[in-house]
GROMACS .gro file of C-alpha atoms in nm:
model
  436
    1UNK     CA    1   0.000   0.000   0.000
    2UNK     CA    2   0.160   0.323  -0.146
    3UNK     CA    3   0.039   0.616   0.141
    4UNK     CA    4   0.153   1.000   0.060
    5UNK     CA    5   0.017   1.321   0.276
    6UNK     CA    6   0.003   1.680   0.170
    7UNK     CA    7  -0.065   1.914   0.514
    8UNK     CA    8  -0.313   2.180   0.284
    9UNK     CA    9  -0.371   2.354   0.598
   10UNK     CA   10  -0.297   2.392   0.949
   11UNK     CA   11  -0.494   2.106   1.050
   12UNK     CA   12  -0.615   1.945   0.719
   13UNK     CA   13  -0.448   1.710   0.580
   14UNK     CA   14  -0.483   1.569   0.152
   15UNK     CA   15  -0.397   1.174   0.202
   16UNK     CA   16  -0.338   0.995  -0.085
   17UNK     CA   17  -0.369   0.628  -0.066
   18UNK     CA   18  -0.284   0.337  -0.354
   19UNK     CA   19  -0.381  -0.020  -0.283
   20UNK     CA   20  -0.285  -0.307  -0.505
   21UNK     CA   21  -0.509  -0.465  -0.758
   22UNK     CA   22  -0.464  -0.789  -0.590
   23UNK     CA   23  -0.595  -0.662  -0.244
   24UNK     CA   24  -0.891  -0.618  -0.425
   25UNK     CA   25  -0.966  -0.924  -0.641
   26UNK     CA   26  -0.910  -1.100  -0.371
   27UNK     CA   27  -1.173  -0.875  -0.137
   28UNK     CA   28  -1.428  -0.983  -0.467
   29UNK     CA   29  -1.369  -1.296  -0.457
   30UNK     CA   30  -1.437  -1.358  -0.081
   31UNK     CA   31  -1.705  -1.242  -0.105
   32UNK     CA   32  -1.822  -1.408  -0.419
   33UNK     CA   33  -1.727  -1.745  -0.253
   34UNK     CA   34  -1.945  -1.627   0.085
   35UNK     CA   35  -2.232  -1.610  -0.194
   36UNK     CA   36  -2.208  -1.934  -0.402
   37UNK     CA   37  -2.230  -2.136  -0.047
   38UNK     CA   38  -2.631  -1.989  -0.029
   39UNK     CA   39  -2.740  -1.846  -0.391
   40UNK     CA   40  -3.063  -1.987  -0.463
   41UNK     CA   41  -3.039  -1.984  -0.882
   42UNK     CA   42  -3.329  -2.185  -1.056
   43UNK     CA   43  -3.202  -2.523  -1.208
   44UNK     CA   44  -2.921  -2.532  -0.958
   45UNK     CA   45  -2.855  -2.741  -0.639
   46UNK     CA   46  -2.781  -2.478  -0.332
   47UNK     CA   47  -2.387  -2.448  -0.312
   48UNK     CA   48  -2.296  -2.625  -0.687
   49UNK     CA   49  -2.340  -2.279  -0.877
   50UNK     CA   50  -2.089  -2.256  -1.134
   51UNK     CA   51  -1.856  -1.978  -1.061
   52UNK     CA   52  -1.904  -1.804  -1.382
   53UNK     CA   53  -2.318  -1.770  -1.302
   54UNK     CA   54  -2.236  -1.641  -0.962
   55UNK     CA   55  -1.950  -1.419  -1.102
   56UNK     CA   56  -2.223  -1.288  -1.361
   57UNK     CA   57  -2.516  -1.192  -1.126
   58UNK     CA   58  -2.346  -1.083  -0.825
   59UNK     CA   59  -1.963  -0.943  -0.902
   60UNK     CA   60  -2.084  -0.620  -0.972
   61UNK     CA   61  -2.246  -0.601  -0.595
   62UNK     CA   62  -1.961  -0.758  -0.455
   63UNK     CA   63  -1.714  -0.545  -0.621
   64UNK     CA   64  -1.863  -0.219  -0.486
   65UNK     CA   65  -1.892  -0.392  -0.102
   66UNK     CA   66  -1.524  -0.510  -0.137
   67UNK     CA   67  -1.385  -0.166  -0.269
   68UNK     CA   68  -1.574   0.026   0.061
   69UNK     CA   69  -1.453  -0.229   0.247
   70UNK     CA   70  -1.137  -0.165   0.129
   71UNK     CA   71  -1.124   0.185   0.155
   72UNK     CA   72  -1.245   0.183   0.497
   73UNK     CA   73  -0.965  -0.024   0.610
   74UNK     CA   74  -0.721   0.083   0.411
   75UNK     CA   75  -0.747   0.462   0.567
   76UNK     CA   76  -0.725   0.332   0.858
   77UNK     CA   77  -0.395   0.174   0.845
   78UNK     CA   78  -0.290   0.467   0.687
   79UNK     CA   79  -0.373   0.725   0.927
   80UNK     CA   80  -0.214   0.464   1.156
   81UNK     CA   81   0.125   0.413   0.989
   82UNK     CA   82   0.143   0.810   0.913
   83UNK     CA   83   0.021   0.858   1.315
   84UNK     CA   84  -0.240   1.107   1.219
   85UNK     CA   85  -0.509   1.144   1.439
   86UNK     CA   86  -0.802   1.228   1.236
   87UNK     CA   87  -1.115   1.452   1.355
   88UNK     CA   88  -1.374   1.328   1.227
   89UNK     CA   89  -1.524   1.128   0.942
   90UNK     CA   90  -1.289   1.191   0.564
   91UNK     CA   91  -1.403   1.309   0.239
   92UNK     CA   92  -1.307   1.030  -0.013
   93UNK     CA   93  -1.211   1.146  -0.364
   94UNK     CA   94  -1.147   0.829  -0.590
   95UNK     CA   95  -0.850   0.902  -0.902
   96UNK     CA   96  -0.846   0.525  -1.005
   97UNK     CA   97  -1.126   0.286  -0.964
   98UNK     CA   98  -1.116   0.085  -1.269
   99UNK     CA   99  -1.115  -0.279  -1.271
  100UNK     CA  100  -0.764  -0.471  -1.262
  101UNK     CA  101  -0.599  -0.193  -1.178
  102UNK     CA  102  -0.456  -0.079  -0.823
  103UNK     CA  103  -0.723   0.133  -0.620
  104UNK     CA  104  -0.607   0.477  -0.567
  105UNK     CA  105  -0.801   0.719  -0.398
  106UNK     CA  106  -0.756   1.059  -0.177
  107UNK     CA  107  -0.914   1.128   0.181
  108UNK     CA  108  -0.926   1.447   0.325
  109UNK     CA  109  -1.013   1.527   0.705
  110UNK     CA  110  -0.903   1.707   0.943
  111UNK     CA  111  -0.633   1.638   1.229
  112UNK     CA  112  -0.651   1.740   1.597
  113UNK     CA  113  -0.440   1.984   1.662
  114UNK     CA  114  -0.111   1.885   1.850
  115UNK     CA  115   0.009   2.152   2.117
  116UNK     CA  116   0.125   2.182   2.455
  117UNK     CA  117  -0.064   2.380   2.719
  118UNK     CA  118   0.162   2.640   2.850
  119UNK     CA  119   0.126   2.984   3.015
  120UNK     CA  120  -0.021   2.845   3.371
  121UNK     CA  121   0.185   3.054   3.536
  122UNK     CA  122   0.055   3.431   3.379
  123UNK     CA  123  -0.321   3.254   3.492
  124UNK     CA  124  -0.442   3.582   3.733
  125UNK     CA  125  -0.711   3.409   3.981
  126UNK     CA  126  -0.863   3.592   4.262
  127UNK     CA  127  -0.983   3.336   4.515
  128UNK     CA  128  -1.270   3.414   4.759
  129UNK     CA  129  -1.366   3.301   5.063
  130UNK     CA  130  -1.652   3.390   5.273
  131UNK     CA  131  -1.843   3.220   5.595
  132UNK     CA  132  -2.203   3.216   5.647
  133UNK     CA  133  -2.310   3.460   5.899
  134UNK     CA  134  -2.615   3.492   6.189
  135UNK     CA  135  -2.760   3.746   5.924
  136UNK     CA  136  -2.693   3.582   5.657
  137UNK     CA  137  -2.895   3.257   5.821
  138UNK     CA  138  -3.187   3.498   5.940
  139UNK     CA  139  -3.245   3.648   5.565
  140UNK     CA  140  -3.249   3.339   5.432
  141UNK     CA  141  -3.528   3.263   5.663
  142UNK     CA  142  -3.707   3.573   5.564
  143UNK     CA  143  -3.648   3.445   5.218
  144UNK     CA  144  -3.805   3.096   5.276
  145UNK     CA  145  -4.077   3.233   5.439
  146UNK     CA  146  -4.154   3.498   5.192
  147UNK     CA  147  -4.154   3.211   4.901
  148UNK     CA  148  -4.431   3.074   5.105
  149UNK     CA  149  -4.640   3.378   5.195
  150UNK     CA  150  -4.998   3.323   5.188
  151UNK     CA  151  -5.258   3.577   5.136
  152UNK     CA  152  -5.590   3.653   5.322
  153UNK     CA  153  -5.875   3.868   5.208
  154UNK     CA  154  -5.884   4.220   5.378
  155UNK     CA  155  -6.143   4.495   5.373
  156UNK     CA  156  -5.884   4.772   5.404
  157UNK     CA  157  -5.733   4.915   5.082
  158UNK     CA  158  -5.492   4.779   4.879
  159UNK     CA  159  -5.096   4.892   4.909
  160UNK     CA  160  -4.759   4.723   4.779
  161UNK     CA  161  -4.749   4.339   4.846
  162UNK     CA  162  -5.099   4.262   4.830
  163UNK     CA  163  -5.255   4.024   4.592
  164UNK     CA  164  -5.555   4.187   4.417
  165UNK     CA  165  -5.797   3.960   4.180
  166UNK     CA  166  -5.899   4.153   3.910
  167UNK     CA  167  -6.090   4.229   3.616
  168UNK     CA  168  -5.976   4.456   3.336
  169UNK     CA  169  -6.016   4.575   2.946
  170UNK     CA  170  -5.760   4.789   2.765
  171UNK     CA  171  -5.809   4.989   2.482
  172UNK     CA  172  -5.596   5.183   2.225
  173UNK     CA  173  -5.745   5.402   2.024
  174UNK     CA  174  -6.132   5.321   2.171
  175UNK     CA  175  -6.058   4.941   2.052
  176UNK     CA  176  -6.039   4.698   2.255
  177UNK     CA  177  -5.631   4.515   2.170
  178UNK     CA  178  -5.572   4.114   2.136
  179UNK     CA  179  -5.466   4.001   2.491
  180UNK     CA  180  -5.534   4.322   2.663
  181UNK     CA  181  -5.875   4.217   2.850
  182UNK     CA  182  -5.869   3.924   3.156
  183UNK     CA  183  -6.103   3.802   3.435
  184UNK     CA  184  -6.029   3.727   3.782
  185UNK     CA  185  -5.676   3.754   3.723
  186UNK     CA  186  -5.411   3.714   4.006
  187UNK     CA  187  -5.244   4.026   4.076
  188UNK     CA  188  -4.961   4.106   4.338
  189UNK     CA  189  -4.868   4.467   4.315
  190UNK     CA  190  -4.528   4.564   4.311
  191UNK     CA  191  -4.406   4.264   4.157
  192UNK     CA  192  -4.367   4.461   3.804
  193UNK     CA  193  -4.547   4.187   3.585
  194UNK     CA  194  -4.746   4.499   3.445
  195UNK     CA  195  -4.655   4.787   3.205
  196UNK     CA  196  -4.490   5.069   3.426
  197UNK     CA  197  -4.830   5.250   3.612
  198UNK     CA  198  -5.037   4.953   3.606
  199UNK     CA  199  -4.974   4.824   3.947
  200UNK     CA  200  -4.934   5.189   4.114
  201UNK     CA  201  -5.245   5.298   3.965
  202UNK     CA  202  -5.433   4.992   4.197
  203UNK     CA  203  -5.267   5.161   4.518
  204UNK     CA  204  -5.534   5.312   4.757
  205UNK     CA  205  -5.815   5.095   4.563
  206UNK     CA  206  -6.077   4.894   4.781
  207UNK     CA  207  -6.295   4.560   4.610
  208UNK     CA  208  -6.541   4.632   4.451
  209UNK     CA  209  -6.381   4.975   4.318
  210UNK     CA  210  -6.376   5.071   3.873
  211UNK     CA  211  -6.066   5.270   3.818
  212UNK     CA  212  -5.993   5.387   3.434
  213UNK     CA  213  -5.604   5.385   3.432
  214UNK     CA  214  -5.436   5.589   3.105
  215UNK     CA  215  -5.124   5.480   3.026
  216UNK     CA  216  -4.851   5.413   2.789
  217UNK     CA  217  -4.689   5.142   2.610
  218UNK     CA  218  -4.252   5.138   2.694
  219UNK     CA  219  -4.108   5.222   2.369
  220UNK     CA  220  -3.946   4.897   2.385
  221UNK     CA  221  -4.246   4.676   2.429
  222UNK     CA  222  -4.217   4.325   2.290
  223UNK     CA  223  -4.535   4.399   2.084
  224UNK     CA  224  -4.453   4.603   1.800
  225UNK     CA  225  -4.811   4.684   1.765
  226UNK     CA  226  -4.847   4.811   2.095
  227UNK     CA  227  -4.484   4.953   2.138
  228UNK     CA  228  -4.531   5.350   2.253
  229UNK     CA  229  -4.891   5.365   2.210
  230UNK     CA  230  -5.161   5.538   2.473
  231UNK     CA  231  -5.379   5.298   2.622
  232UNK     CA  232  -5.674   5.314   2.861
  233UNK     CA  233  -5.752   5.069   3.125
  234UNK     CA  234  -6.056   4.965   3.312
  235UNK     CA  235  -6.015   4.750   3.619
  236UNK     CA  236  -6.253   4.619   3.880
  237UNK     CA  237  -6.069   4.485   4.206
  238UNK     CA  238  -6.289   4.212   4.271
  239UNK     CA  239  -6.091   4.147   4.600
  240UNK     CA  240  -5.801   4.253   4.848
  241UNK     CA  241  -5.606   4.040   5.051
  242UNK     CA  242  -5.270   4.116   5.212
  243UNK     CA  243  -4.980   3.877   5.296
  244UNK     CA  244  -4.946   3.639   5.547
  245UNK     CA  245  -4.583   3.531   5.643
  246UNK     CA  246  -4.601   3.161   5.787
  247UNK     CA  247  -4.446   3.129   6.159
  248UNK     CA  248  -4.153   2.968   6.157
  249UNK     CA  249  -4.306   2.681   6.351
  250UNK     CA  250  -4.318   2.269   6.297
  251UNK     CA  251  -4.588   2.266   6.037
  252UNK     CA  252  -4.356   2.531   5.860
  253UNK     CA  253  -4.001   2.330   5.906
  254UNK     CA  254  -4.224   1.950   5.793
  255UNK     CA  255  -4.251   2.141   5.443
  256UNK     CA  256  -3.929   2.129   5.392
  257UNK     CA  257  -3.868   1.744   5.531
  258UNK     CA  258  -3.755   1.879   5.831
  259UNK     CA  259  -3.952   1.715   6.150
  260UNK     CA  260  -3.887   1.680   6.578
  261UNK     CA  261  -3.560   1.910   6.515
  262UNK     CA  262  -3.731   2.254   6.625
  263UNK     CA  263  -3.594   2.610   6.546
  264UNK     CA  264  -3.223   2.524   6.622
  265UNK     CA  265  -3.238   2.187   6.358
  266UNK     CA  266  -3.408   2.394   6.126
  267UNK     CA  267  -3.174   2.660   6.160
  268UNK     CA  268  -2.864   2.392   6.128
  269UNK     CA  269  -3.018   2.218   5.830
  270UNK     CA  270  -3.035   2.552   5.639
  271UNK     CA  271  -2.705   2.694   5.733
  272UNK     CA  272  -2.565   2.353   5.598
  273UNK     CA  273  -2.756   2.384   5.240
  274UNK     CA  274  -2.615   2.784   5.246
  275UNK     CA  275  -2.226   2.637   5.346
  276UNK     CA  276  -2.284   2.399   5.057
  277UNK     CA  277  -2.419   2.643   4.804
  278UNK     CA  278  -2.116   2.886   4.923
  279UNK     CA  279  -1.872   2.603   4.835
  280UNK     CA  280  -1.991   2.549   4.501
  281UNK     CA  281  -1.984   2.918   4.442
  282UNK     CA  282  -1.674   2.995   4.522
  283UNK     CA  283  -1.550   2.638   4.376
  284UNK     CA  284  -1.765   2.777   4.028
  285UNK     CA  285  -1.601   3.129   3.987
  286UNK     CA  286  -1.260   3.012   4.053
  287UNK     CA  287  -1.349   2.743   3.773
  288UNK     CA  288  -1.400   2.960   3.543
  289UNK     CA  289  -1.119   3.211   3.603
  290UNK     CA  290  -0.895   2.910   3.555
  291UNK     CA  291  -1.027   2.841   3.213
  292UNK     CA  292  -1.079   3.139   3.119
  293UNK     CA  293  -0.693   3.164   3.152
  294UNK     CA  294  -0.639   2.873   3.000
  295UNK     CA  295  -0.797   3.010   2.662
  296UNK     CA  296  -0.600   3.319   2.637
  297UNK     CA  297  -0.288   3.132   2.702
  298UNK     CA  298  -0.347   2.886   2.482
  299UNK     CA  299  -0.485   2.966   2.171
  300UNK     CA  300  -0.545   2.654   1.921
  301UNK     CA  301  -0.714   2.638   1.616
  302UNK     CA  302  -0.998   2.384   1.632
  303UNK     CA  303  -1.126   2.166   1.359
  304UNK     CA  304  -1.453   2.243   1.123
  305UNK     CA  305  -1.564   1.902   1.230
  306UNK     CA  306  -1.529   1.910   1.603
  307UNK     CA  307  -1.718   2.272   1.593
  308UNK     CA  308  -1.991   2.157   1.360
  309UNK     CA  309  -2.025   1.851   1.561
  310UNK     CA  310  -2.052   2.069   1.887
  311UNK     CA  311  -2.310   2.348   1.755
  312UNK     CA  312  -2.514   2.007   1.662
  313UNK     CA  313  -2.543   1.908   2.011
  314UNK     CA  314  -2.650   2.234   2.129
  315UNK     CA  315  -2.921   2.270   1.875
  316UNK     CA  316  -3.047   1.950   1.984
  317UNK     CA  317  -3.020   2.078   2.348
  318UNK     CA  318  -3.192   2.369   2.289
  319UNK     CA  319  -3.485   2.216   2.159
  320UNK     CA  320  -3.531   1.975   2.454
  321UNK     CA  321  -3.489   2.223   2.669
  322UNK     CA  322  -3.741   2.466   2.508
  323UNK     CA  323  -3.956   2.263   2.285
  324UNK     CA  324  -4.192   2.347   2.041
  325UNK     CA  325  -4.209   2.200   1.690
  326UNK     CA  326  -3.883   2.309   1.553
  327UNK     CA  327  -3.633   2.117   1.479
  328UNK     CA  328  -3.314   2.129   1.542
  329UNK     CA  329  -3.162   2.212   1.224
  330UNK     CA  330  -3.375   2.509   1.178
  331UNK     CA  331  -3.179   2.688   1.421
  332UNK     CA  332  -2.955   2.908   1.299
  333UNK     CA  333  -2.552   2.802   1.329
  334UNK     CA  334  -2.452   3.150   1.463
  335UNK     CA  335  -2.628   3.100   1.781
  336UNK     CA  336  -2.422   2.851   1.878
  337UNK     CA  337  -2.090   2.901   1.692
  338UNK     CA  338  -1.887   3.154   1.981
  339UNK     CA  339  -2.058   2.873   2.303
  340UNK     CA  340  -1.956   2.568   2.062
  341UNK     CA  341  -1.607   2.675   2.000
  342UNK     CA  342  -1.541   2.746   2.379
  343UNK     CA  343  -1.650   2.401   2.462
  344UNK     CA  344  -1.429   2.244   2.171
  345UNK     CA  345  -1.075   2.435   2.250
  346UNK     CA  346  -1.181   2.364   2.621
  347UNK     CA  347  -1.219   2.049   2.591
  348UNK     CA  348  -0.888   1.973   2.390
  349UNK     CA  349  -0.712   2.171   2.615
  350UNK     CA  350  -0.861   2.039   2.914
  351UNK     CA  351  -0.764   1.667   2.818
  352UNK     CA  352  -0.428   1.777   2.725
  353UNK     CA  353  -0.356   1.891   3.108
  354UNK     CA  354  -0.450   1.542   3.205
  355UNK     CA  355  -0.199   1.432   2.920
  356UNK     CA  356   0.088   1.619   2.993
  357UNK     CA  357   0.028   1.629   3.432
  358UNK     CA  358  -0.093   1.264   3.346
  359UNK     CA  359  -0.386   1.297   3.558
  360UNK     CA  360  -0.605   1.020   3.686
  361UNK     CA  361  -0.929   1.059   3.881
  362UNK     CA  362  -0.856   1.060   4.267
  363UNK     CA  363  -1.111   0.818   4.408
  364UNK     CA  364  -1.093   0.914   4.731
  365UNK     CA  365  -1.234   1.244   4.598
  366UNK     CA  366  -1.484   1.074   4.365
  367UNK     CA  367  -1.639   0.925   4.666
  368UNK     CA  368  -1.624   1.252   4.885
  369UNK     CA  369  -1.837   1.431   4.581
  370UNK     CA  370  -2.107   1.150   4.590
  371UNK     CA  371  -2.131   1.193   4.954
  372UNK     CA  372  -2.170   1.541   4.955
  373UNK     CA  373  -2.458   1.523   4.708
  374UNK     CA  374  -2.618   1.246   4.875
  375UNK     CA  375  -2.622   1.430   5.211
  376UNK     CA  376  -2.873   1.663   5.028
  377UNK     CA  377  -3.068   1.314   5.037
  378UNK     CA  378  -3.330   1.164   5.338
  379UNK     CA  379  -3.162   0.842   5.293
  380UNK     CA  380  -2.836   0.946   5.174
  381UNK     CA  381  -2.649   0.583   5.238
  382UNK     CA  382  -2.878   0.486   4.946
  383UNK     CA  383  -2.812   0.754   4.702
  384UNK     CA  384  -2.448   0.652   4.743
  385UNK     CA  385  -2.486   0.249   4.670
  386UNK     CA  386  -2.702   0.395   4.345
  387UNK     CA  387  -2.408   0.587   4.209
  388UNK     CA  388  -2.153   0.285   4.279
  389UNK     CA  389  -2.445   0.012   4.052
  390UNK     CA  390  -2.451   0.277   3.788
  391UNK     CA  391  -2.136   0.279   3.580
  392UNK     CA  392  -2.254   0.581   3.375
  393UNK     CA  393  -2.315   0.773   3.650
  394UNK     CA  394  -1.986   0.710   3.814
  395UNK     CA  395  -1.785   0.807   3.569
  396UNK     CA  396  -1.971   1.161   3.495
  397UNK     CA  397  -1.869   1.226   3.859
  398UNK     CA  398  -1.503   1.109   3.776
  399UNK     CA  399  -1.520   1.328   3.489
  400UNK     CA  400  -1.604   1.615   3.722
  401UNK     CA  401  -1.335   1.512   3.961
  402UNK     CA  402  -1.084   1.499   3.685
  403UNK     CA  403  -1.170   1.883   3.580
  404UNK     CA  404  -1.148   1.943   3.947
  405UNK     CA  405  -0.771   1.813   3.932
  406UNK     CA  406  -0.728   2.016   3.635
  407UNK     CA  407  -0.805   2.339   3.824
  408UNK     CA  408  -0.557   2.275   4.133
  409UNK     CA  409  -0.306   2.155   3.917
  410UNK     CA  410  -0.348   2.478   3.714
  411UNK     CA  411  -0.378   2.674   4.043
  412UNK     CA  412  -0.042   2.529   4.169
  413UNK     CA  413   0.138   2.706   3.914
  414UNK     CA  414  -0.103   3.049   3.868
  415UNK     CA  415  -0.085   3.379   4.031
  416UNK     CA  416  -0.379   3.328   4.316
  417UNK     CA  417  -0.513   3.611   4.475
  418UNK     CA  418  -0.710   3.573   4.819
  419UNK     CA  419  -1.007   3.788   4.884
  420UNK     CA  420  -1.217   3.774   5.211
  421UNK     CA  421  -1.577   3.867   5.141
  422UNK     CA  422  -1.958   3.860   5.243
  423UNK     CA  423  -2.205   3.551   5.159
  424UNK     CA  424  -2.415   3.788   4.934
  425UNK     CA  425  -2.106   3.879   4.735
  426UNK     CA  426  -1.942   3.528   4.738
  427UNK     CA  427  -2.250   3.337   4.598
  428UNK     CA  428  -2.353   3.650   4.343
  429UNK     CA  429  -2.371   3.510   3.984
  430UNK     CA  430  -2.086   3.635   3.815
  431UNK     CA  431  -2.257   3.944   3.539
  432UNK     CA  432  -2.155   3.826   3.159
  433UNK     CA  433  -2.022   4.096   3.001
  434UNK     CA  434  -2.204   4.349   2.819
  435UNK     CA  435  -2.160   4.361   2.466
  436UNK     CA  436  -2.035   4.642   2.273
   0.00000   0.00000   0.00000
């Protein structure tokens, strides 16, 4: 087998690959012999077809089976002997395909790019830390008792925070507008789900009381129809009823599985969840400092196939994650092209860390993270016996603990900066960047 390889670009490579004639007969006639032994041909017994009628009904067949055959593992040795690492599937080009003579044809495809990760030690990290605090544990309680408020009906009138049920119809223009009319609607003012006067025009308003509210459509409305237009409103508040917090008591903590532990278990319990979240947090944003750092000190150029493969899989995520009857295709590539190429040069640069540090997972970790999930668990001992039956499973979590291993092995060597501050700031989503 005669191999030759022109590099046409950075990472794509022009193989050209010649296989003898006889590699090829041979291939035919395999396969020709594999069909004699069970042809069913009128006038013959099964296995004593002459050669020639099998040859003459099914070479043609054969031939094309044999040549794919051999093209398939032909490129293979190829890329093998010439230790390419292809990305993807090749484009096959055939120059000679003819009959009795030697099979020559040309791949193309695309390599993964070979590199070594350097520049940990210019990787700027600032590293919080933060503890959770007696205030920080009492808002959170304001905050889980808020998410279960309940409302009761009151005769006084309505201000900020209570939950009107209404009826209105809005007009522009004296007409009466597609989806601006609704009956015994749900209304909690102050929570901004109207246009801006809406809710503060219901302030001071008793049930049973009409008020005509003139306003105006933002400029920026997400109905083009409606965007900067006057509109009148006429409501009815039907009824009034003002928040209730619930007492943090045991009916209150057995919502949230929580029973016989009283105020100081509840208290524990939820200062344990906030510790958790805090550890993830800071664990998260010191992630992605690290690999942020590792893309600017690394750049690599990534293969068409790898990318296109990538922006596949987040079409197909996007439409399971917000349905309708699209499909996935439809979705235009530049949505996903800047996210998919992220993932791609992350990902190669990611596994070539655990290359070059050769990195394995740490088990001892891998069991730490199950436990630490689990815990979230009533039965946790179970949760942990589920993840150790599920091979799958286990090994997403060694995946995570390998990425893990990437980061301190990347912090080792980077310039790491540690910052004391508050819960609140420590577990604030980190603001993307506005663009220009």
């Amino acid at each position: 087998m005669q191999v030759s390889v022109e590099n046409t670009s950075a990472l794509e490579r022009r193989m050209t690959i010649g296989v003898p004639a006889e590699r090829i007969e041979a291939e035919v006639n395999k396969r020709l012999q594999q069909t004699a032994q069970k042809a069913k041909i009128p006038g013959f017994r099964p296995g004593k077809v002459p050669m020639s009628v099998i040859r003459q009904r099914y070479e043609a067949d054969a031939r094309q089976e044999a040549l794919g055959n051999v093209i398939q593992a032909s490129f293979y040795e190829a890329v093998v002997e010439q230790k390419l690492n292809p990305a993807g599937q090749p484009s096959v080009e055939p120059k000679v395909f003819e009959k009795g003579k030697d099979l020559e044809y040309v791949a193309t495809f695309e390599v993964f790019p070979e590199f070594e990760v350097t520049g940990l030690d210019t990787i700027a990290i600032e590293r919080l830390s933060a503890e959770v605090a007696d205030a920080d544990l009492d808002k959170m309680l304001d905050v889980l008792r808020k998410q279960n408020t309940r409302f009761e009906v009151t005769e006084r009138a309505a201000q900020n925070e209570d939950q009107l049920n209404i009826d209105f119809v809005g007009k522009v223009d004296g007409e009466v507008f597609a989806g601006g009319s609704a009956k015994a609607t749900q209304l909690v003012l102050g929570s901004g789900r109207m246009i801006p006067g809406f809710e503060e025009g219901l302030v001071g308003a008793k049930a049973g009381e009409e008020r005509v509210l003139n306003l105006t459509f933002p400029a920026d409305y997400q109905n083009l129809d409606l965007a900067g237009k006057a509109a009148e409103f006429t409501v009815t508040v039907n009824t009034v009823s003002e928040p209730k917090l619930p007492e943090l008591n045991e009916e209150f903590f057995a919502q949230f599985g929580i029973k016989e532990t009283g105020l100081e278990g509840f208290r524990a319990e939820v200062r344990k969840n906030m510790e958790r979240e805090l550890r993830q947090a800071i664990k998260s944003k010191v992630k992605n400092q690290v690999m942020d750092g590792l893309l600017a000190a690394n750049p690599i150029e990534v293969p068409k196939a790898l990318l296109s493969s990538e922006v596949d899989r987040l079409r197909v995520q996007a439409v399971q994650q917000f349905g309708g009857n699209i499909k996935p295709d439809q979705l235009p590539v530049e949505l996903f092209e800047e996210q998919a190429k992220r993932r791609v040069v992350l990902g190669l640069i990611v596994a070539e860390v655990v290359k070059q540090f050769d990195l394995k997972p740490d088990e001892d970790r891998v069991r730490e993270m199950i436990q630490e999930m689990a815990s979230a668990y009533q039965e946790p001992e179970q949760v942990v016996a589920w993840y150790y039956k599920n091979d799958q499973q286990l090994n997403e979590v060694r995946s995570v603990v390998l990425e893990e291993q990437v980061v301190d092995t990347v912090l080792q060597k980077a310039k790491v900066t540690d910052k004391a501050v508050s819960y609140e700031e420590a577990v604030k989503p980190v603001e993307a960047p506005q663009a220009d």
